[in-house]
Amino acid sequence: MKTGTAAGFASLVVMILSAGLAWAQPGFHGGGPGAGPGMGGGPGMGGGPGAGPGMPGMEEGPGDGPGVILRFLERLDLTDDQRDAVEEIMEETRERIEAISEESGLTEPGRDFLVLFSSPDLTAGDLADLADRADALRERIREAGIEAVVRIHDVLTDEQLERIREFAESDFHGMRERFEGRWR
């Protein structure tokens, strides 16, 4: 298998899962730019594209919620036990991300940014502190997402993994072209 294709497919799975997990968090519903950490005109918040779990396409396309990874895996004809295991992993991960988000104090990052921004004595240090907290939140969510992807991988059979490899080599670029406009 081509290394670039495999890396691209792995990135797609992480993006799909991250978008789904972000959607599952309280305060991240509603989708679109600015919907979660890493979206931002401000330091990791606000109104433009950024690199975080609250990414564009949250209401349609690849980032439309936790069910998107299950729909993708449907191509693999999961057994009932596998489906139950994946759903359990997704639920555990959603709960973990909710706890991480609550613990960070950034359950509403857009509001937090606006409150700070509207302060009469805003300083660069204040913004840096908020950005650092948002970065730490993104990293912890990223780690939870990566762990979930590995756990889901481990539920699949060798035959299912082979089908994924075949998809990555044959249809991956076609899928990217179909969704390209949604990621801008």
Coordinates of C-alpha atoms in Angstrom, one line a residue:
M1 CA 0.0 0.0 0.0
K2 CA 1.2 3.5 -0.7
T3 CA 2.3 5.3 2.4
G4 CA 0.7 8.6 1.4
T5 CA -2.6 6.9 0.7
A6 CA -2.5 5.2 4.1
A7 CA -1.6 8.3 5.9
G8 CA -4.4 10.2 4.1
F9 CA -6.9 7.6 5.0
A10 CA -5.8 7.6 8.6
S11 CA -6.1 11.4 8.7
L12 CA -9.6 11.2 7.3
V13 CA -10.7 8.7 10.0
V14 CA -9.3 10.9 12.7
M15 CA -11.0 14.0 11.2
I16 CA -14.3 12.1 11.0
L17 CA -14.1 10.9 14.6
S18 CA -13.0 14.3 15.9
A19 CA -15.8 16.0 14.2
G20 CA -18.3 13.4 15.5
L21 CA -16.9 13.7 19.0
A22 CA -17.0 17.5 18.9
W23 CA -20.6 17.3 17.8
A24 CA -21.4 15.2 20.8
Q25 CA -20.1 17.7 23.3
P26 CA -22.4 20.1 25.0
G27 CA -22.2 23.6 23.5
F28 CA -20.8 22.4 20.2
H29 CA -24.1 21.7 18.4
G30 CA -25.1 23.9 15.6
G31 CA -22.1 23.3 13.4
G32 CA -20.2 25.4 11.1
P33 CA -17.2 27.7 11.7
G34 CA -16.8 28.8 15.3
A35 CA -18.6 25.8 16.7
G36 CA -15.8 24.5 18.9
P37 CA -12.3 24.9 20.0
G38 CA -9.8 25.6 17.3
M39 CA -12.2 27.7 15.2
G40 CA -11.1 31.1 15.2
G41 CA -10.7 34.7 14.6
G42 CA -9.5 34.9 18.1
P43 CA -7.0 32.7 19.8
G44 CA -8.6 29.4 19.1
M45 CA -12.2 30.7 19.3
G46 CA -14.6 32.6 17.2
G47 CA -15.5 32.9 13.6
G48 CA -13.1 31.3 11.0
P49 CA -11.5 28.1 10.1
G50 CA -9.0 26.6 12.4
A51 CA -7.5 23.3 13.4
G52 CA -9.8 21.9 16.1
P53 CA -12.5 19.4 16.7
G54 CA -15.3 21.9 16.0
M55 CA -14.6 21.9 12.3
P56 CA -16.8 23.1 9.3
G57 CA -19.2 20.5 8.0
M58 CA -20.7 19.7 11.3
E59 CA -24.3 19.5 10.0
E60 CA -23.6 17.8 6.6
G61 CA -20.9 15.7 5.0
P62 CA -18.1 14.0 6.8
G63 CA -18.5 15.8 10.1
D64 CA -22.1 15.4 10.8
G65 CA -21.9 13.7 14.1
P66 CA -20.9 10.5 15.9
G67 CA -23.0 8.4 13.6
V68 CA -20.9 9.2 10.6
I69 CA -18.1 6.8 11.6
L70 CA -20.7 4.1 12.0
R71 CA -22.2 4.8 8.5
F72 CA -18.6 4.6 7.1
L73 CA -18.1 1.3 8.9
E74 CA -21.4 0.0 7.5
R75 CA -19.4 -0.7 4.3
L76 CA -17.7 -3.3 6.3
D77 CA -20.8 -5.3 7.3
L78 CA -20.1 -5.1 11.0
T79 CA -21.5 -7.9 13.1
D80 CA -24.0 -7.0 15.9
D81 CA -21.2 -7.5 18.4
Q82 CA -18.8 -5.2 16.5
R83 CA -21.5 -2.6 16.1
D84 CA -22.3 -2.7 19.8
A85 CA -18.5 -2.5 20.6
V86 CA -18.1 0.6 18.4
E87 CA -21.2 2.3 19.8
E88 CA -19.8 1.6 23.3
I89 CA -16.4 3.1 22.4
M90 CA -18.2 6.2 20.9
E91 CA -20.3 6.7 24.0
E92 CA -17.4 6.2 26.4
T93 CA -15.4 8.7 24.3
R94 CA -18.2 11.2 24.2
E95 CA -18.5 11.0 28.0
R96 CA -14.8 11.4 28.4
I97 CA -14.7 14.5 26.1
E98 CA -17.6 16.0 28.0
A99 CA -15.7 15.5 31.3
I100 CA -12.5 17.0 29.7
S101 CA -14.4 19.9 28.4
E102 CA -16.1 20.6 31.8
E103 CA -12.8 20.2 33.6
S104 CA -11.1 22.7 31.3
G105 CA -13.7 25.4 32.1
L106 CA -14.1 26.0 28.3
T107 CA -17.5 24.4 27.7
E108 CA -18.5 27.5 25.8
P109 CA -15.2 28.8 24.2
G110 CA -16.9 31.3 21.9
R111 CA -18.6 32.9 24.8
D112 CA -15.4 32.8 26.9
F113 CA -13.6 34.6 24.1
L114 CA -16.3 37.3 23.7
V115 CA -16.4 37.9 27.5
L116 CA -12.6 38.3 27.5
F117 CA -12.5 40.4 24.3
S118 CA -15.2 42.8 25.7
S119 CA -13.1 43.5 28.8
P120 CA -12.1 47.1 29.0
D121 CA -8.5 46.1 30.0
L122 CA -7.8 43.3 27.6
T123 CA -4.1 42.3 27.4
A124 CA -2.1 40.0 25.2
G125 CA -1.4 37.9 28.3
D126 CA -5.1 37.4 28.9
L127 CA -5.6 36.2 25.3
A128 CA -2.5 34.0 25.5
D129 CA -3.8 32.3 28.7
L130 CA -7.2 31.6 27.0
A131 CA -5.4 30.3 23.9
D132 CA -3.2 28.1 26.0
R133 CA -6.3 26.6 27.8
A134 CA -8.0 26.1 24.4
D135 CA -4.8 24.4 23.1
A136 CA -4.7 22.1 26.1
L137 CA -8.4 21.2 25.6
R138 CA -7.8 20.5 21.9
E139 CA -4.9 18.2 22.7
R140 CA -6.8 16.2 25.3
I141 CA -9.7 15.8 23.0
R142 CA -7.3 14.8 20.2
E143 CA -5.8 12.2 22.5
A144 CA -9.2 10.8 23.3
G145 CA -10.1 10.7 19.6
I146 CA -6.9 8.9 18.7
E147 CA -7.4 6.3 21.4
A148 CA -11.0 5.7 20.2
V149 CA -9.9 5.2 16.6
V150 CA -7.3 2.6 17.8
R151 CA -10.0 0.9 19.9
I152 CA -12.4 0.8 16.9
H153 CA -9.6 -0.5 14.7
D154 CA -9.0 -3.3 17.2
V155 CA -12.7 -4.4 16.9
L156 CA -12.3 -5.0 13.1
T157 CA -11.3 -8.3 11.5
D158 CA -8.3 -8.7 9.2
E159 CA -10.7 -9.0 6.3
Q160 CA -12.4 -5.7 7.2
L161 CA -9.1 -4.0 7.5
E162 CA -8.2 -5.4 4.0
R163 CA -11.4 -3.9 2.6
I164 CA -10.4 -0.5 4.1
R165 CA -7.0 -0.8 2.5
E166 CA -8.7 -1.6 -0.8
F167 CA -11.0 1.5 -0.4
A168 CA -8.1 3.7 0.5
E169 CA -6.3 2.6 -2.7
S170 CA -9.3 2.8 -5.1
D171 CA -11.9 5.3 -4.0
F172 CA -10.2 7.5 -1.5
H173 CA -9.5 10.3 -3.9
G174 CA -13.0 10.2 -5.3
M175 CA -14.3 10.6 -1.8
R176 CA -12.0 13.6 -1.2
E177 CA -13.2 15.2 -4.4
R178 CA -16.9 14.8 -3.4
F179 CA -16.3 16.5 -0.1
E180 CA -13.7 19.0 -1.1
G181 CA -16.0 22.0 -1.1
R182 CA -17.3 21.2 2.3
W183 CA -13.9 21.5 4.0
R184 CA -13.2 25.0 2.9

